[in-house]
Amino acid sequence: MQSIARLGRSGAAFGRFQQKRTTTILCVRKGDKVVIMGDRQVTLGDKYVAKASTKKLRRAGDSVLCGFAGSTADAMTLLEKLEAKLTEFPGQLLRACVELAKEWRGDKSMRQLNASLIVANDSESLEIDGLGNVITPEEDGVLAIGSGGLLAKAAARALVDIEGMDAEAICRKSMTIATSIDVMSNNDYNIDFLEKKNDDGKKGMICPLRPTSHY
């Protein structure tokens, strides 16, 4: 993965970042479609399931998908900050995310926020963490965070070149594999997507979107 912005780190921040993000969030971009998917389990420590039906996907406006791992309250704070940055820099997702990462690292109170984010619009996918990193995916278009993130990413990378599998099919299969192995994630999911349509050579437009669905 390519790090677009790295804004420095301290030992304390690094230690905080190493705390477990007990969930699995996966984002796959293929063709004109980007899909984000997340499990719904919340755990307390390494032993207890606090809730099995939490929604970890959100929208920033109508055109930006967001998924989070870590503290729900902290993630909501970051999403509010992201929406403010998108209002300040309309149509510039990368700029908004870099500005959010700078504020996250530079503001003493925000440094305590314990969460990671994946955000995507119709053309870009990005990961933001508390170390000041804004990360783009490799050419395969796959990003993942959380305790099951590496499992989901590995599965998605193995499937992404298979003809006939679109982004949603890859997400569903990869999440099934990852959450069957990662004990901190369950097999109850939310999914959301954005899709472009190109008609008569015109510039692609974001299609009407279905709401985040549970299956």
PDB file of C-alpha atoms in Angstrom:
ATOM      1  CA  MET A   1       0.000   0.000   0.000  1.00  0.00           C
ATOM      2  CA  GLN A   2       1.079   3.536  -0.640  1.00  0.00           C
ATOM      3  CA  SER A   3       1.164   6.026   2.199  1.00  0.00           C
ATOM      4  CA  ILE A   4      -0.030   9.386   0.869  1.00  0.00           C
ATOM      5  CA  ALA A   5       0.616  11.280   4.086  1.00  0.00           C
ATOM      6  CA  ARG A   6       2.652  10.359   7.150  1.00  0.00           C
ATOM      7  CA  LEU A   7       2.579  13.029   9.811  1.00  0.00           C
ATOM      8  CA  GLY A   8       4.877  11.571  12.426  1.00  0.00           C
ATOM      9  CA  ARG A   9       4.294   9.437  15.511  1.00  0.00           C
ATOM     10  CA  SER A  10       5.287   9.174  19.135  1.00  0.00           C
ATOM     11  CA  GLY A  11       5.884   6.070  21.194  1.00  0.00           C
ATOM     12  CA  ALA A  12       2.695   6.688  23.133  1.00  0.00           C
ATOM     13  CA  ALA A  13       0.652   7.087  19.975  1.00  0.00           C
ATOM     14  CA  PHE A  14       2.186   3.953  18.479  1.00  0.00           C
ATOM     15  CA  GLY A  15       1.315   1.958  21.575  1.00  0.00           C
ATOM     16  CA  ARG A  16      -2.254   3.229  21.472  1.00  0.00           C
ATOM     17  CA  PHE A  17      -2.563   2.370  17.784  1.00  0.00           C
ATOM     18  CA  GLN A  18      -1.534  -1.208  18.511  1.00  0.00           C
ATOM     19  CA  GLN A  19      -4.707  -1.769  20.538  1.00  0.00           C
ATOM     20  CA  LYS A  20      -6.936  -4.381  18.950  1.00  0.00           C
ATOM     21  CA  ARG A  21      -9.590  -3.260  16.511  1.00  0.00           C
ATOM     22  CA  THR A  22     -11.933  -6.181  17.074  1.00  0.00           C
ATOM     23  CA  THR A  23     -13.912  -6.263  13.849  1.00  0.00           C
ATOM     24  CA  THR A  24     -13.507  -6.820  10.126  1.00  0.00           C
ATOM     25  CA  ILE A  25     -14.110  -4.046   7.579  1.00  0.00           C
ATOM     26  CA  LEU A  26     -13.355  -4.718   3.903  1.00  0.00           C
ATOM     27  CA  CYS A  27     -13.490  -2.390   0.890  1.00  0.00           C
ATOM     28  CA  VAL A  28     -13.145  -3.699  -2.684  1.00  0.00           C
ATOM     29  CA  ARG A  29     -13.098  -1.630  -5.871  1.00  0.00           C
ATOM     30  CA  LYS A  30     -13.493  -3.421  -9.201  1.00  0.00           C
ATOM     31  CA  GLY A  31     -14.683  -1.979 -12.480  1.00  0.00           C
ATOM     32  CA  ASP A  32     -17.182   0.815 -11.866  1.00  0.00           C
ATOM     33  CA  LYS A  33     -18.249  -0.438  -8.445  1.00  0.00           C
ATOM     34  CA  VAL A  34     -16.852   0.034  -4.949  1.00  0.00           C
ATOM     35  CA  VAL A  35     -18.249  -2.052  -2.095  1.00  0.00           C
ATOM     36  CA  ILE A  36     -17.645  -1.774   1.640  1.00  0.00           C
ATOM     37  CA  MET A  37     -18.659  -4.493   4.072  1.00  0.00           C
ATOM     38  CA  GLY A  38     -18.348  -4.947   7.829  1.00  0.00           C
ATOM     39  CA  ASP A  39     -19.326  -7.427  10.499  1.00  0.00           C
ATOM     40  CA  ARG A  40     -21.621  -6.376  13.361  1.00  0.00           C
ATOM     41  CA  GLN A  41     -19.977  -7.811  16.487  1.00  0.00           C
ATOM     42  CA  VAL A  42     -18.784  -5.733  19.449  1.00  0.00           C
ATOM     43  CA  THR A  43     -16.510  -7.397  21.990  1.00  0.00           C
ATOM     44  CA  LEU A  44     -15.342  -6.487  25.487  1.00  0.00           C
ATOM     45  CA  GLY A  45     -11.718  -7.474  25.807  1.00  0.00           C
ATOM     46  CA  ASP A  46     -10.841 -10.893  24.413  1.00  0.00           C
ATOM     47  CA  LYS A  47     -13.627 -12.885  26.041  1.00  0.00           C
ATOM     48  CA  TYR A  48     -17.075 -11.322  25.835  1.00  0.00           C
ATOM     49  CA  VAL A  49     -19.461 -10.406  23.049  1.00  0.00           C
ATOM     50  CA  ALA A  50     -21.184  -7.189  24.094  1.00  0.00           C
ATOM     51  CA  LYS A  51     -23.431  -6.926  21.048  1.00  0.00           C
ATOM     52  CA  ALA A  52     -23.837  -8.848  17.794  1.00  0.00           C
ATOM     53  CA  SER A  53     -25.768  -6.310  15.718  1.00  0.00           C
ATOM     54  CA  THR A  54     -23.841  -3.025  15.629  1.00  0.00           C
ATOM     55  CA  LYS A  55     -23.743  -1.026  12.404  1.00  0.00           C
ATOM     56  CA  LYS A  56     -20.130  -0.130  11.557  1.00  0.00           C
ATOM     57  CA  LEU A  57     -20.796   1.447   8.165  1.00  0.00           C
ATOM     58  CA  ARG A  58     -21.945   5.019   7.643  1.00  0.00           C
ATOM     59  CA  ARG A  59     -22.325   7.619   4.897  1.00  0.00           C
ATOM     60  CA  ALA A  60     -20.683  11.029   4.824  1.00  0.00           C
ATOM     61  CA  GLY A  61     -23.263  12.792   2.713  1.00  0.00           C
ATOM     62  CA  ASP A  62     -24.641  10.695  -0.143  1.00  0.00           C
ATOM     63  CA  SER A  63     -21.422   9.993  -1.990  1.00  0.00           C
ATOM     64  CA  VAL A  64     -18.822   8.820   0.556  1.00  0.00           C
ATOM     65  CA  LEU A  65     -18.879   5.387   2.162  1.00  0.00           C
ATOM     66  CA  CYS A  66     -17.277   4.990   5.602  1.00  0.00           C
ATOM     67  CA  GLY A  67     -16.415   1.942   7.682  1.00  0.00           C
ATOM     68  CA  PHE A  68     -14.750   1.970  11.069  1.00  0.00           C
ATOM     69  CA  ALA A  69     -12.903  -0.298  13.473  1.00  0.00           C
ATOM     70  CA  GLY A  70     -12.270   0.557  17.114  1.00  0.00           C
ATOM     71  CA  SER A  71     -14.306   2.554  19.592  1.00  0.00           C
ATOM     72  CA  THR A  72     -17.747   3.439  18.209  1.00  0.00           C
ATOM     73  CA  ALA A  73     -17.880   6.775  20.053  1.00  0.00           C
ATOM     74  CA  ASP A  74     -14.411   7.719  18.814  1.00  0.00           C
ATOM     75  CA  ALA A  75     -15.293   6.691  15.261  1.00  0.00           C
ATOM     76  CA  MET A  76     -18.439   8.841  15.331  1.00  0.00           C
ATOM     77  CA  THR A  77     -16.326  11.819  16.421  1.00  0.00           C
ATOM     78  CA  LEU A  78     -13.960  11.219  13.506  1.00  0.00           C
ATOM     79  CA  LEU A  79     -16.825  10.847  11.032  1.00  0.00           C
ATOM     80  CA  GLU A  80     -18.259  14.184  12.169  1.00  0.00           C
ATOM     81  CA  LYS A  81     -14.828  15.746  11.659  1.00  0.00           C
ATOM     82  CA  LEU A  82     -14.592  14.134   8.213  1.00  0.00           C
ATOM     83  CA  GLU A  83     -17.984  15.514   7.189  1.00  0.00           C
ATOM     84  CA  ALA A  84     -16.812  18.976   8.235  1.00  0.00           C
ATOM     85  CA  LYS A  85     -13.659  18.588   6.137  1.00  0.00           C
ATOM     86  CA  LEU A  86     -15.698  17.402   3.130  1.00  0.00           C
ATOM     87  CA  THR A  87     -17.857  20.508   3.490  1.00  0.00           C
ATOM     88  CA  GLU A  88     -14.712  22.630   3.597  1.00  0.00           C
ATOM     89  CA  PHE A  89     -13.180  20.809   0.605  1.00  0.00           C
ATOM     90  CA  PRO A  90     -16.142  19.648  -1.509  1.00  0.00           C
ATOM     91  CA  GLY A  91     -15.337  16.969  -4.067  1.00  0.00           C
ATOM     92  CA  GLN A  92     -11.797  16.526  -2.677  1.00  0.00           C
ATOM     93  CA  LEU A  93     -11.865  13.331  -0.639  1.00  0.00           C
ATOM     94  CA  LEU A  94      -8.085  12.944  -0.468  1.00  0.00           C
ATOM     95  CA  ARG A  95      -7.576  16.554   0.648  1.00  0.00           C
ATOM     96  CA  ALA A  96     -10.301  16.203   3.279  1.00  0.00           C
ATOM     97  CA  CYS A  97      -8.737  12.997   4.629  1.00  0.00           C
ATOM     98  CA  VAL A  98      -5.237  14.493   4.776  1.00  0.00           C
ATOM     99  CA  GLU A  99      -6.579  17.511   6.654  1.00  0.00           C
ATOM    100  CA  LEU A 100      -8.425  15.192   9.051  1.00  0.00           C
ATOM    101  CA  ALA A 101      -5.247  13.175   9.651  1.00  0.00           C
ATOM    102  CA  LYS A 102      -3.295  16.374  10.341  1.00  0.00           C
ATOM    103  CA  GLU A 103      -5.880  17.521  12.879  1.00  0.00           C
ATOM    104  CA  TRP A 104      -6.036  14.036  14.416  1.00  0.00           C
ATOM    105  CA  ARG A 105      -2.292  14.032  15.004  1.00  0.00           C
ATOM    106  CA  GLY A 106      -2.005  17.696  15.947  1.00  0.00           C
ATOM    107  CA  ASP A 107      -4.900  18.098  18.381  1.00  0.00           C
ATOM    108  CA  LYS A 108      -4.062  16.849  21.868  1.00  0.00           C
ATOM    109  CA  SER A 109      -7.600  15.701  22.644  1.00  0.00           C
ATOM    110  CA  MET A 110      -8.051  13.960  19.282  1.00  0.00           C
ATOM    111  CA  ARG A 111      -4.861  11.938  19.755  1.00  0.00           C
ATOM    112  CA  GLN A 112      -6.759   9.863  22.305  1.00  0.00           C
ATOM    113  CA  LEU A 113      -9.335   8.709  19.742  1.00  0.00           C
ATOM    114  CA  ASN A 114      -9.035   4.969  19.240  1.00  0.00           C
ATOM    115  CA  ALA A 115     -10.366   4.081  15.796  1.00  0.00           C
ATOM    116  CA  SER A 116      -9.393   3.502  12.172  1.00  0.00           C
ATOM    117  CA  LEU A 117     -11.449   4.470   9.120  1.00  0.00           C
ATOM    118  CA  ILE A 118     -11.893   3.324   5.550  1.00  0.00           C
ATOM    119  CA  VAL A 119     -13.578   5.873   3.285  1.00  0.00           C
ATOM    120  CA  ALA A 120     -14.455   5.614  -0.396  1.00  0.00           C
ATOM    121  CA  ASN A 121     -16.242   7.601  -3.071  1.00  0.00           C
ATOM    122  CA  ASP A 122     -16.859   6.708  -6.706  1.00  0.00           C
ATOM    123  CA  SER A 123     -13.181   7.173  -7.633  1.00  0.00           C
ATOM    124  CA  GLU A 124     -10.983   6.853  -4.504  1.00  0.00           C
ATOM    125  CA  SER A 125     -10.564   4.490  -1.556  1.00  0.00           C
ATOM    126  CA  LEU A 126      -8.526   5.557   1.491  1.00  0.00           C
ATOM    127  CA  GLU A 127      -7.583   4.319   4.950  1.00  0.00           C
ATOM    128  CA  ILE A 128      -6.995   6.793   7.784  1.00  0.00           C
ATOM    129  CA  ASP A 129      -5.330   5.884  11.070  1.00  0.00           C
ATOM    130  CA  GLY A 130      -4.327   7.675  14.246  1.00  0.00           C
ATOM    131  CA  LEU A 131      -0.645   7.775  13.318  1.00  0.00           C
ATOM    132  CA  GLY A 132      -1.277  10.398  10.659  1.00  0.00           C
ATOM    133  CA  ASN A 133      -1.321   7.965   7.744  1.00  0.00           C
ATOM    134  CA  VAL A 134      -3.650   8.328   4.773  1.00  0.00           C
ATOM    135  CA  ILE A 135      -3.222   5.140   2.764  1.00  0.00           C
ATOM    136  CA  THR A 136      -4.368   4.202  -0.729  1.00  0.00           C
ATOM    137  CA  PRO A 137      -4.834   0.570  -1.804  1.00  0.00           C
ATOM    138  CA  GLU A 138      -2.555  -1.335  -4.135  1.00  0.00           C
ATOM    139  CA  GLU A 139      -3.587  -1.633  -7.777  1.00  0.00           C
ATOM    140  CA  ASP A 140      -5.977  -4.441  -6.817  1.00  0.00           C
ATOM    141  CA  GLY A 141      -8.248  -1.877  -5.107  1.00  0.00           C
ATOM    142  CA  VAL A 142      -8.526  -3.727  -1.763  1.00  0.00           C
ATOM    143  CA  LEU A 143      -8.427  -2.155   1.714  1.00  0.00           C
ATOM    144  CA  ALA A 144      -9.233  -3.777   5.063  1.00  0.00           C
ATOM    145  CA  ILE A 145      -8.965  -2.924   8.757  1.00  0.00           C
ATOM    146  CA  GLY A 146      -9.688  -4.597  12.071  1.00  0.00           C
ATOM    147  CA  SER A 147      -8.675  -7.853  13.686  1.00  0.00           C
ATOM    148  CA  GLY A 148      -9.854  -9.838  10.658  1.00  0.00           C
ATOM    149  CA  GLY A 149      -8.645  -7.278   8.139  1.00  0.00           C
ATOM    150  CA  LEU A 150      -5.551  -9.137   6.960  1.00  0.00           C
ATOM    151  CA  LEU A 151      -7.579 -12.314   6.466  1.00  0.00           C
ATOM    152  CA  ALA A 152     -10.236 -10.483   4.464  1.00  0.00           C
ATOM    153  CA  LYS A 153      -7.622  -8.639   2.411  1.00  0.00           C
ATOM    154  CA  ALA A 154      -5.752 -11.832   1.556  1.00  0.00           C
ATOM    155  CA  ALA A 155      -8.962 -13.552   0.471  1.00  0.00           C
ATOM    156  CA  ALA A 156     -10.066 -10.575  -1.622  1.00  0.00           C
ATOM    157  CA  ARG A 157      -6.710 -10.325  -3.362  1.00  0.00           C
ATOM    158  CA  ALA A 158      -6.943 -13.992  -4.290  1.00  0.00           C
ATOM    159  CA  LEU A 159     -10.399 -13.450  -5.822  1.00  0.00           C
ATOM    160  CA  VAL A 160     -10.114 -10.007  -7.415  1.00  0.00           C
ATOM    161  CA  ASP A 161      -8.742 -11.239 -10.771  1.00  0.00           C
ATOM    162  CA  ILE A 162     -11.383 -13.931 -11.250  1.00  0.00           C
ATOM    163  CA  GLU A 163     -13.607 -13.129 -14.216  1.00  0.00           C
ATOM    164  CA  GLY A 164     -17.290 -13.005 -13.410  1.00  0.00           C
ATOM    165  CA  MET A 165     -16.806 -11.954  -9.789  1.00  0.00           C
ATOM    166  CA  ASP A 166     -17.730  -8.332  -9.223  1.00  0.00           C
ATOM    167  CA  ALA A 167     -16.729  -6.260  -6.188  1.00  0.00           C
ATOM    168  CA  GLU A 168     -19.761  -7.318  -4.167  1.00  0.00           C
ATOM    169  CA  ALA A 169     -19.259 -11.035  -4.797  1.00  0.00           C
ATOM    170  CA  ILE A 170     -15.586 -10.695  -3.820  1.00  0.00           C
ATOM    171  CA  CYS A 171     -16.524  -8.842  -0.624  1.00  0.00           C
ATOM    172  CA  ARG A 172     -19.117 -11.395   0.410  1.00  0.00           C
ATOM    173  CA  LYS A 173     -16.861 -14.407  -0.161  1.00  0.00           C
ATOM    174  CA  SER A 174     -13.826 -12.772   1.468  1.00  0.00           C
ATOM    175  CA  MET A 175     -15.790 -11.693   4.542  1.00  0.00           C
ATOM    176  CA  THR A 176     -17.219 -15.193   4.918  1.00  0.00           C
ATOM    177  CA  ILE A 177     -13.688 -16.620   4.899  1.00  0.00           C
ATOM    178  CA  ALA A 178     -12.246 -13.990   7.259  1.00  0.00           C
ATOM    179  CA  THR A 179     -15.018 -14.082   9.852  1.00  0.00           C
ATOM    180  CA  SER A 180     -15.003 -17.875   9.947  1.00  0.00           C
ATOM    181  CA  ILE A 181     -11.409 -17.635  11.226  1.00  0.00           C
ATOM    182  CA  ASP A 182     -11.325 -14.400  13.265  1.00  0.00           C
ATOM    183  CA  VAL A 183     -13.051 -14.964  16.615  1.00  0.00           C
ATOM    184  CA  MET A 184     -13.440 -11.194  17.146  1.00  0.00           C
ATOM    185  CA  SER A 185     -15.809 -10.885  14.144  1.00  0.00           C
ATOM    186  CA  ASN A 186     -19.128 -12.540  13.438  1.00  0.00           C
ATOM    187  CA  ASN A 187     -20.855 -13.668  10.241  1.00  0.00           C
ATOM    188  CA  ASP A 188     -23.589 -11.045  10.452  1.00  0.00           C
ATOM    189  CA  TYR A 189     -22.819  -8.226   8.004  1.00  0.00           C
ATOM    190  CA  ASN A 190     -23.689  -4.789   6.702  1.00  0.00           C
ATOM    191  CA  ILE A 191     -22.905  -3.897   3.100  1.00  0.00           C
ATOM    192  CA  ASP A 192     -23.053  -0.691   1.069  1.00  0.00           C
ATOM    193  CA  PHE A 193     -21.816   0.334  -2.375  1.00  0.00           C
ATOM    194  CA  LEU A 194     -21.395   3.066  -4.960  1.00  0.00           C
ATOM    195  CA  GLU A 195     -21.564   2.410  -8.677  1.00  0.00           C
ATOM    196  CA  LYS A 196     -20.920   4.458 -11.787  1.00  0.00           C
ATOM    197  CA  LYS A 197     -22.841   4.128 -15.019  1.00  0.00           C
ATOM    198  CA  ASN A 198     -21.478   5.254 -18.352  1.00  0.00           C
ATOM    199  CA  ASP A 199     -24.032   5.825 -21.100  1.00  0.00           C
ATOM    200  CA  ASP A 200     -23.185   7.043 -24.598  1.00  0.00           C
ATOM    201  CA  GLY A 201     -19.638   7.889 -23.583  1.00  0.00           C
ATOM    202  CA  LYS A 202     -20.743  10.404 -20.970  1.00  0.00           C
ATOM    203  CA  LYS A 203     -18.858  10.889 -17.724  1.00  0.00           C
ATOM    204  CA  GLY A 204     -19.895   8.341 -15.139  1.00  0.00           C
ATOM    205  CA  MET A 205     -22.485   9.361 -12.574  1.00  0.00           C
ATOM    206  CA  ILE A 206     -23.136   7.906  -9.140  1.00  0.00           C
ATOM    207  CA  CYS A 207     -26.197   5.683  -9.384  1.00  0.00           C
ATOM    208  CA  PRO A 208     -29.103   5.793  -6.969  1.00  0.00           C
ATOM    209  CA  LEU A 209     -27.891   3.903  -3.915  1.00  0.00           C
ATOM    210  CA  ARG A 210     -29.530   1.205  -1.914  1.00  0.00           C
ATOM    211  CA  PRO A 211     -29.334   1.730   1.853  1.00  0.00           C
ATOM    212  CA  THR A 212     -26.890  -0.234   3.948  1.00  0.00           C
ATOM    213  CA  SER A 213     -28.431  -3.673   4.210  1.00  0.00           C
ATOM    214  CA  HIS A 214     -28.161  -6.469   6.704  1.00  0.00           C
ATOM    215  CA  TYR A 215     -28.177 -10.062   5.590  1.00  0.00           C
TER     216      TYR A 215
END
